[in-house]
Amino acid sequence: MEEFLEHFKERTRSEQRWLCEVFEGVRQQLYPLISSSVGLSVEQLTLSVLSKVQRAAGSEVASLPVSYRFVSLSELTRQQHTPCCSSLTWSSAQYREQARRALPNYRALARDNILLMGYLYDGPAAGASDGGWWVRDAGGAVSCRLVKSSPLWLGRLMLFPTWNYIPQNAPAGGGYLELIDPPVCVTPEAMTFDPGGSLTEAMSVKRAAELLKQRCDAQVCVSGQVSVISPLLLISGRRFFCLILSEGDSAAPVLITEGKHQYWRQCVCVGQYICISAMRVCSLRGWAGHHVLSVTAQSRLHPHVQTQESSEDPEKHLMDTDSHAPDTHMTSHTASCSTTSVRKKHSTLISYKGLITKVLHAEAGLYEIDGKVGLCLAYQPLQERGGGLRPGAEIQLHNVHFLYRPSPFAPDVVLCACLCSSAQVTAFSPLSSKVEVCGSHSPLQRHLLEKNLGVSQYLWLCYCQRVITERLCPRWVREERVCVVAGRLLDCVCDAEQKTDRKRDIYREMLQEPHQCPVTTYCVSWPCVVLWSVRHLCDWMSSEVWSSLSLSSLVSPAAAHMTCAELNACLSWSVHSVRLTAAHSQPLMLVGVLELSSTHATLQIKDQTQTLDCVCVQTDQSGATTNSNISTAWLGCLVCVQRCTLVMERLMKTNFPSWKHLDQPNYITHKHCRLYLQFCVSDLIIISPSAAMSISLMEKKRDQTDGREADQKRDRRDEGDDDPLRSACVSLVFRLNSKQGVMFRNTSVSADAHTLQMGFTATVSCLGDVQLWNNDPKNRRIQTSETDGRETTVRHLHYTVSLLYSGFYSASVCVLQMDLHFGDVCVRWFPLLHPGSVYRLIAHNTEDVSVLKAESISARGGVKLLSNPALLMKHQWRLHTLTHMEQLLDTQSDVGAVMSVSKVLHSSSTSEIVSFYGVISQRITLQEEMGTKPSIQSVTATKDSSVVEEGLKIRLTVQDSESAGHMIQVYVDLSCGPYTPGLLQGATVILQDFHRKVSKACNVYCRSLPISCVSVTGLGSVSSGSGGSQSPPPMMLLGEWASGRTQQCIVGQVKGHIVCVLSLRLQWMCSLCGSTFRQGSCSRGQPPCDSSCGVFQAEAK
């Protein structure tokens, strides 16, 4: 170093200190890699470095750039965690000017004065060529991107005057360099580059094209202009790329497979004239009947003209996207879809140059150019480490497909690159932005390759993936499974006709004319299915329910003759329903997870934005609604709903004086709404099943195949299943006989404190004794030991189908009845418990079988105990429906009978407490009794208004499902428990434990009790209205109807002639109090009534 410093004796101490740092950096990081053929010492190499630095910085001989510190590559990657830039040529004014040109929402890269040097290689280490350019020194290597490169730079020591460093938070760490200015060679000659001797006579492309039609064993040298260059591909562990040399109408394809020549991909661009030597003619296995030129180990690349653009200027292709006609490139081909026809277009190959303004989805290869043009690079291998495609970078595209409106979830104009397209960054971004790191193939791109998706389908898949990530990840869908779920949703919206099994032919796509690839044709704005979040749907329903309100449509034509009480009663409740398909101009699809609500005691569909109540019923194979036996296996399933009804119930408190004031909303004192969905199980599409649903589907599939063979395989697998992570549990199998309705009960939480909690009681019949398991059986097939009355320990799960059909439900089985109490959060199980169904109750993390033993109350003083043993349900316990047991169970004696409406009306032996089923034909809200209070006040605070409707009582007209003329009035108090959705006109319901009563006029009606339960088992045709309209009764003859006194409560329509009028009463009545209305005012005197509204009424007999 002393000899080196002798050259700088006149320098200041700070400059000499800086020179010492540069000398040490060159000695430690650069000199160990220098070739011995160069013949330079450390001192000479350092002097050469200083000379290049001063020249690049434009410094005079008397000054040194001491503000720049020498940094090795290892220090750069280890210490620099934020994006930065450095330049020896920029002044402070130039940097500030560049920062002012930053895009909105972005800031310029931070500037740091760093002196960076290294050797350029085609791999991170010797002999590890990967087709990219790397900067190396003795401490490490960093990947780099260049705007322009030359094969003459390979292996030489370079000074980098201007560059950006973009760190990445990848698992491997590090980042990459963007070399803005061309590097400056420090060493006088190449260290490892071998020119390969003198060139042979180069032939034209036209001559080479003729040679490809023949069989030639000689090596050739071809010169021409690059018209097509493919991306660097990695297939089966082998890297290669293709390019096409053109001359007039002639073209010669060139295949580069040699590992040491793959860095050429960064040295050539479309429009450049090059010469390649020592190539041979060969044929491709995947491209029969065609020959290509293939490079050899002796081949050399010689650029003739550096970056000469082709005669076709890409600037002229910067077409006005706004004025582009929608029918451009239209073809006559149409394809069928589930709802509408799908138009298809042919794309056009163009060139384009623009500025990247946004990274839409780096993992999916989606970008935005010039603020209005989309760019899709998914059909090419992903750019490693981002490839410099950051906001603010200028990009030049060649041979890209012009697509107009390929998807409603992408810009109107999308440029899509295929394997014959090239995308080159012509100017790196000066902006600081985040770079997403992904593997060689992202999950989206892997799905694209496996399914051979069209560009329209792929754009919808990307939209779907983003939606699922926002709404379901990571709570219900793991990040690595998002693309799988999105692919299943794509299968739901695409018909089989829209899918193709044709494999992608990469050689034809890159080399053949006319060009054919997956992007040659595309669908116009399809798929167009919109995925709404649950919150978006709720917001739309909340807006729609009141915007669609028309008070005049809620009352009958006789509204002019209604009193104030009658009029306001008609307005107190109404319903508005819309099909999901009618809620938006585009097809809608709702994706969410089915779960239970512990506050509403209903089934809910939810995502990470919100929850929404659901009314779900089962259907048979004919499509008719049968019962509400929804299996617990649906809980936790990620489902897709395309067909459902959006129900919006309005509840209002009004004081309209008369029908003339309906246009004045100030008479509405309070209003709110109930929102929920109605659908059938057959309308649900399982996207990701729960563990229980997976077992259920597996059992069903096994029933359809050879059961014994499948069971033997499963038994062998279960015998070796000894997962140490699984914990012991105990279970009990029972049949549900009956259940009460959910109601609020006073519960003691301490000696002095009481509160209201929801709860209900179910009466069950135990089919066996409590069993101990080493792992959770969930809803798997029942074992014999679970029903033989013995306590056993089941160490492994074995299932034998022959046992199920051998009839182990014998008459000798001891059936124990008990009451199962559900309180607090356990009421969530209410909508999934159905009389007659069989369930398995499981208590986890315990080996104590006594926890599931019901406790009996001892009788004292000779009192006879009538109650069943009781068991309190714990919130951590789980219930599983055993669906395969329903057909095998033949003892239903303990399950209460459900009668028809006709039997309730006409049976003289009917008990006072009845359970029956029917169809709702009318719903009326009863007038609230003013000034009345319950005789027993609750000791707790007011109930949650979002769960309970205070004081809401309704009257349902329920008709027989088979005989429409038989109807019964049912009075239901909905204020005792959570609100029951689905009680709409046309709905089929089961009403359990209602009090049957007979009026003074000998009319039979029913009234709800605190234990009464209403279950919706069928969805009727819901129409918007107040619910007061009733389906017309059957037409009957007058004599037949009059003689049917033995069949009471038959409602019908009759035709006849009036022969006598016994009485007729015509009068004006006060709309408010019902008194006589005279001369425009009410005649009531004590107390006086100031009403000015009268109604005319008539009554005749």
mmCIF file with all atom_site columns, C-alpha atoms in Angstrom, residues 1-95:
data_model
loop_
_atom_site.group_PDB
_atom_site.id
_atom_site.type_symbol
_atom_site.label_atom_id
_atom_site.label_alt_id
_atom_site.label_comp_id
_atom_site.label_asym_id
_atom_site.label_entity_id
_atom_site.label_seq_id
_atom_site.pdbx_PDB_ins_code
_atom_site.Cartn_x
_atom_site.Cartn_y
_atom_site.Cartn_z
_atom_site.occupancy
_atom_site.B_iso_or_equiv
_atom_site.pdbx_formal_charge
_atom_site.auth_seq_id
_atom_site.auth_comp_id
_atom_site.auth_asym_id
_atom_site.auth_atom_id
_atom_site.pdbx_PDB_model_num
ATOM 1  C CA . MET A 1 1  ? 0.000   0.000   0.000   1.00 0.00 ? 1  MET A CA 1
ATOM 2  C CA . GLU A 1 2  ? 2.962   2.320   0.643   1.00 0.00 ? 2  GLU A CA 1
ATOM 3  C CA . GLU A 1 3  ? 3.945   2.089   -3.000  1.00 0.00 ? 3  GLU A CA 1
ATOM 4  C CA . PHE A 1 4  ? 0.380   2.898   -3.984  1.00 0.00 ? 4  PHE A CA 1
ATOM 5  C CA . LEU A 1 5  ? 0.209   5.935   -1.702  1.00 0.00 ? 5  LEU A CA 1
ATOM 6  C CA . GLU A 1 6  ? 3.469   7.259   -3.171  1.00 0.00 ? 6  GLU A CA 1
ATOM 7  C CA . HIS A 1 7  ? 1.401   8.326   -6.192  1.00 0.00 ? 7  HIS A CA 1
ATOM 8  C CA . PHE A 1 8  ? -0.785  10.524  -3.970  1.00 0.00 ? 8  PHE A CA 1
ATOM 9  C CA . LYS A 1 9  ? 1.633   12.293  -1.600  1.00 0.00 ? 9  LYS A CA 1
ATOM 10 C CA . GLU A 1 10 ? 0.097   15.675  -2.314  1.00 0.00 ? 10 GLU A CA 1
ATOM 11 C CA . ARG A 1 11 ? -3.391  14.529  -1.362  1.00 0.00 ? 11 ARG A CA 1
ATOM 12 C CA . THR A 1 12 ? -5.002  15.551  1.894   1.00 0.00 ? 12 THR A CA 1
ATOM 13 C CA . ARG A 1 13 ? -5.256  13.189  4.834   1.00 0.00 ? 13 ARG A CA 1
ATOM 14 C CA . SER A 1 14 ? -8.987  12.561  4.207   1.00 0.00 ? 14 SER A CA 1
ATOM 15 C CA . GLU A 1 15 ? -8.283  11.743  0.555   1.00 0.00 ? 15 GLU A CA 1
ATOM 16 C CA . GLN A 1 16 ? -5.448  9.390   1.500   1.00 0.00 ? 16 GLN A CA 1
ATOM 17 C CA . ARG A 1 17 ? -7.750  7.669   4.007   1.00 0.00 ? 17 ARG A CA 1
ATOM 18 C CA . TRP A 1 18 ? -10.312 7.217   1.219   1.00 0.00 ? 18 TRP A CA 1
ATOM 19 C CA . LEU A 1 19 ? -7.592  5.879   -1.100  1.00 0.00 ? 19 LEU A CA 1
ATOM 20 C CA . CYS A 1 20 ? -6.585  3.331   1.522   1.00 0.00 ? 20 CYS A CA 1
ATOM 21 C CA . GLU A 1 21 ? -10.188 2.105   1.763   1.00 0.00 ? 21 GLU A CA 1
ATOM 22 C CA . VAL A 1 22 ? -10.416 1.735   -2.008  1.00 0.00 ? 22 VAL A CA 1
ATOM 23 C CA . PHE A 1 23 ? -7.086  -0.099  -2.109  1.00 0.00 ? 23 PHE A CA 1
ATOM 24 C CA . GLU A 1 24 ? -8.207  -2.534  0.608   1.00 0.00 ? 24 GLU A CA 1
ATOM 25 C CA . GLY A 1 25 ? -11.519 -3.106  -1.126  1.00 0.00 ? 25 GLY A CA 1
ATOM 26 C CA . VAL A 1 26 ? -9.807  -3.877  -4.446  1.00 0.00 ? 26 VAL A CA 1
ATOM 27 C CA . ARG A 1 27 ? -7.282  -6.171  -2.762  1.00 0.00 ? 27 ARG A CA 1
ATOM 28 C CA . GLN A 1 28 ? -9.881  -8.148  -0.791  1.00 0.00 ? 28 GLN A CA 1
ATOM 29 C CA . GLN A 1 29 ? -12.884 -8.226  -3.140  1.00 0.00 ? 29 GLN A CA 1
ATOM 30 C CA . LEU A 1 30 ? -11.669 -7.791  -6.733  1.00 0.00 ? 30 LEU A CA 1
ATOM 31 C CA . TYR A 1 31 ? -8.066  -8.918  -7.074  1.00 0.00 ? 31 TYR A CA 1
ATOM 32 C CA . PRO A 1 32 ? -8.668  -12.563 -5.987  1.00 0.00 ? 32 PRO A CA 1
ATOM 33 C CA . LEU A 1 33 ? -10.897 -13.100 -9.061  1.00 0.00 ? 33 LEU A CA 1
ATOM 34 C CA . ILE A 1 34 ? -8.625  -11.465 -11.623 1.00 0.00 ? 34 ILE A CA 1
ATOM 35 C CA . SER A 1 35 ? -7.137  -13.765 -14.218 1.00 0.00 ? 35 SER A CA 1
ATOM 36 C CA . SER A 1 36 ? -3.405  -14.347 -14.195 1.00 0.00 ? 36 SER A CA 1
ATOM 37 C CA . SER A 1 37 ? -3.364  -13.682 -17.945 1.00 0.00 ? 37 SER A CA 1
ATOM 38 C CA . VAL A 1 38 ? -4.091  -10.011 -17.320 1.00 0.00 ? 38 VAL A CA 1
ATOM 39 C CA . GLY A 1 39 ? -0.811  -9.621  -15.480 1.00 0.00 ? 39 GLY A CA 1
ATOM 40 C CA . LEU A 1 40 ? -1.838  -6.772  -13.170 1.00 0.00 ? 40 LEU A CA 1
ATOM 41 C CA . SER A 1 41 ? -0.719  -6.243  -9.602  1.00 0.00 ? 41 SER A CA 1
ATOM 42 C CA . VAL A 1 42 ? -2.976  -4.954  -6.852  1.00 0.00 ? 42 VAL A CA 1
ATOM 43 C CA . GLU A 1 43 ? -1.424  -1.515  -7.185  1.00 0.00 ? 43 GLU A CA 1
ATOM 44 C CA . GLN A 1 44 ? -1.953  -1.427  -10.945 1.00 0.00 ? 44 GLN A CA 1
ATOM 45 C CA . LEU A 1 45 ? -5.522  -2.678  -10.647 1.00 0.00 ? 45 LEU A CA 1
ATOM 46 C CA . THR A 1 46 ? -6.317  -0.033  -8.024  1.00 0.00 ? 46 THR A CA 1
ATOM 47 C CA . LEU A 1 47 ? -4.865  2.742   -10.187 1.00 0.00 ? 47 LEU A CA 1
ATOM 48 C CA . SER A 1 48 ? -6.956  1.532   -13.100 1.00 0.00 ? 48 SER A CA 1
ATOM 49 C CA . VAL A 1 49 ? -10.045 1.559   -10.889 1.00 0.00 ? 49 VAL A CA 1
ATOM 50 C CA . LEU A 1 50 ? -9.353  5.134   -9.737  1.00 0.00 ? 50 LEU A CA 1
ATOM 51 C CA . SER A 1 51 ? -8.864  6.266   -13.313 1.00 0.00 ? 51 SER A CA 1
ATOM 52 C CA . LYS A 1 52 ? -12.244 4.849   -14.361 1.00 0.00 ? 52 LYS A CA 1
ATOM 53 C CA . VAL A 1 53 ? -13.976 6.285   -11.290 1.00 0.00 ? 53 VAL A CA 1
ATOM 54 C CA . GLN A 1 54 ? -12.635 9.777   -11.924 1.00 0.00 ? 54 GLN A CA 1
ATOM 55 C CA . ARG A 1 55 ? -13.579 9.594   -15.584 1.00 0.00 ? 55 ARG A CA 1
ATOM 56 C CA . ALA A 1 56 ? -17.099 8.362   -14.823 1.00 0.00 ? 56 ALA A CA 1
ATOM 57 C CA . ALA A 1 57 ? -17.564 11.067  -12.189 1.00 0.00 ? 57 ALA A CA 1
ATOM 58 C CA . GLY A 1 58 ? -16.230 13.771  -14.505 1.00 0.00 ? 58 GLY A CA 1
ATOM 59 C CA . SER A 1 59 ? -13.782 14.821  -11.815 1.00 0.00 ? 59 SER A CA 1
ATOM 60 C CA . GLU A 1 60 ? -10.637 16.752  -12.486 1.00 0.00 ? 60 GLU A CA 1
ATOM 61 C CA . VAL A 1 61 ? -7.270  15.284  -11.694 1.00 0.00 ? 61 VAL A CA 1
ATOM 62 C CA . ALA A 1 62 ? -7.076  17.377  -8.547  1.00 0.00 ? 62 ALA A CA 1
ATOM 63 C CA . SER A 1 63 ? -10.285 15.991  -6.982  1.00 0.00 ? 63 SER A CA 1
ATOM 64 C CA . LEU A 1 64 ? -11.449 12.590  -5.845  1.00 0.00 ? 64 LEU A CA 1
ATOM 65 C CA . PRO A 1 65 ? -15.067 11.481  -5.133  1.00 0.00 ? 65 PRO A CA 1
ATOM 66 C CA . VAL A 1 66 ? -14.371 10.949  -1.456  1.00 0.00 ? 66 VAL A CA 1
ATOM 67 C CA . SER A 1 67 ? -18.098 11.102  -0.623  1.00 0.00 ? 67 SER A CA 1
ATOM 68 C CA . TYR A 1 68 ? -18.514 7.694   -2.277  1.00 0.00 ? 68 TYR A CA 1
ATOM 69 C CA . ARG A 1 69 ? -17.641 4.715   -0.105  1.00 0.00 ? 69 ARG A CA 1
ATOM 70 C CA . PHE A 1 70 ? -16.396 1.417   -1.453  1.00 0.00 ? 70 PHE A CA 1
ATOM 71 C CA . VAL A 1 71 ? -18.904 -1.355  -0.610  1.00 0.00 ? 71 VAL A CA 1
ATOM 72 C CA . SER A 1 72 ? -18.629 -5.037  -1.352  1.00 0.00 ? 72 SER A CA 1
ATOM 73 C CA . LEU A 1 73 ? -21.594 -7.024  -2.620  1.00 0.00 ? 73 LEU A CA 1
ATOM 74 C CA . SER A 1 74 ? -21.895 -8.959  0.620   1.00 0.00 ? 74 SER A CA 1
ATOM 75 C CA . GLU A 1 75 ? -22.066 -5.715  2.614   1.00 0.00 ? 75 GLU A CA 1
ATOM 76 C CA . LEU A 1 76 ? -24.673 -4.321  0.227   1.00 0.00 ? 76 LEU A CA 1
ATOM 77 C CA . THR A 1 77 ? -27.023 -7.288  0.556   1.00 0.00 ? 77 THR A CA 1
ATOM 78 C CA . ARG A 1 78 ? -26.472 -7.601  4.301   1.00 0.00 ? 78 ARG A CA 1
ATOM 79 C CA . GLN A 1 79 ? -26.811 -3.966  5.338   1.00 0.00 ? 79 GLN A CA 1
ATOM 80 C CA . GLN A 1 80 ? -29.105 -2.373  2.739   1.00 0.00 ? 80 GLN A CA 1
ATOM 81 C CA . HIS A 1 81 ? -32.717 -3.228  3.594   1.00 0.00 ? 81 HIS A CA 1
ATOM 82 C CA . THR A 1 82 ? -34.460 -0.404  1.726   1.00 0.00 ? 82 THR A CA 1
ATOM 83 C CA . PRO A 1 83 ? -34.376 0.366   -2.018  1.00 0.00 ? 83 PRO A CA 1
ATOM 84 C CA . CYS A 1 84 ? -31.741 2.894   -2.960  1.00 0.00 ? 84 CYS A CA 1
ATOM 85 C CA . CYS A 1 85 ? -29.926 4.349   -5.954  1.00 0.00 ? 85 CYS A CA 1
ATOM 86 C CA . SER A 1 86 ? -26.425 5.621   -6.575  1.00 0.00 ? 86 SER A CA 1
ATOM 87 C CA . SER A 1 87 ? -24.838 7.532   -9.429  1.00 0.00 ? 87 SER A CA 1
ATOM 88 C CA . LEU A 1 88 ? -21.394 8.932   -10.110 1.00 0.00 ? 88 LEU A CA 1
ATOM 89 C CA . THR A 1 89 ? -22.785 11.099  -12.899 1.00 0.00 ? 89 THR A CA 1
ATOM 90 C CA . TRP A 1 90 ? -25.835 12.754  -11.321 1.00 0.00 ? 90 TRP A CA 1
ATOM 91 C CA . SER A 1 91 ? -25.753 16.133  -9.720  1.00 0.00 ? 91 SER A CA 1
ATOM 92 C CA . SER A 1 92 ? -28.042 17.008  -6.825  1.00 0.00 ? 92 SER A CA 1
ATOM 93 C CA . ALA A 1 93 ? -30.204 19.089  -9.159  1.00 0.00 ? 93 ALA A CA 1
ATOM 94 C CA . GLN A 1 94 ? -30.649 16.146  -11.524 1.00 0.00 ? 94 GLN A CA 1
ATOM 95 C CA . TYR A 1 95 ? -31.705 13.885  -8.661  1.00 0.00 ? 95 TYR A CA 1
#
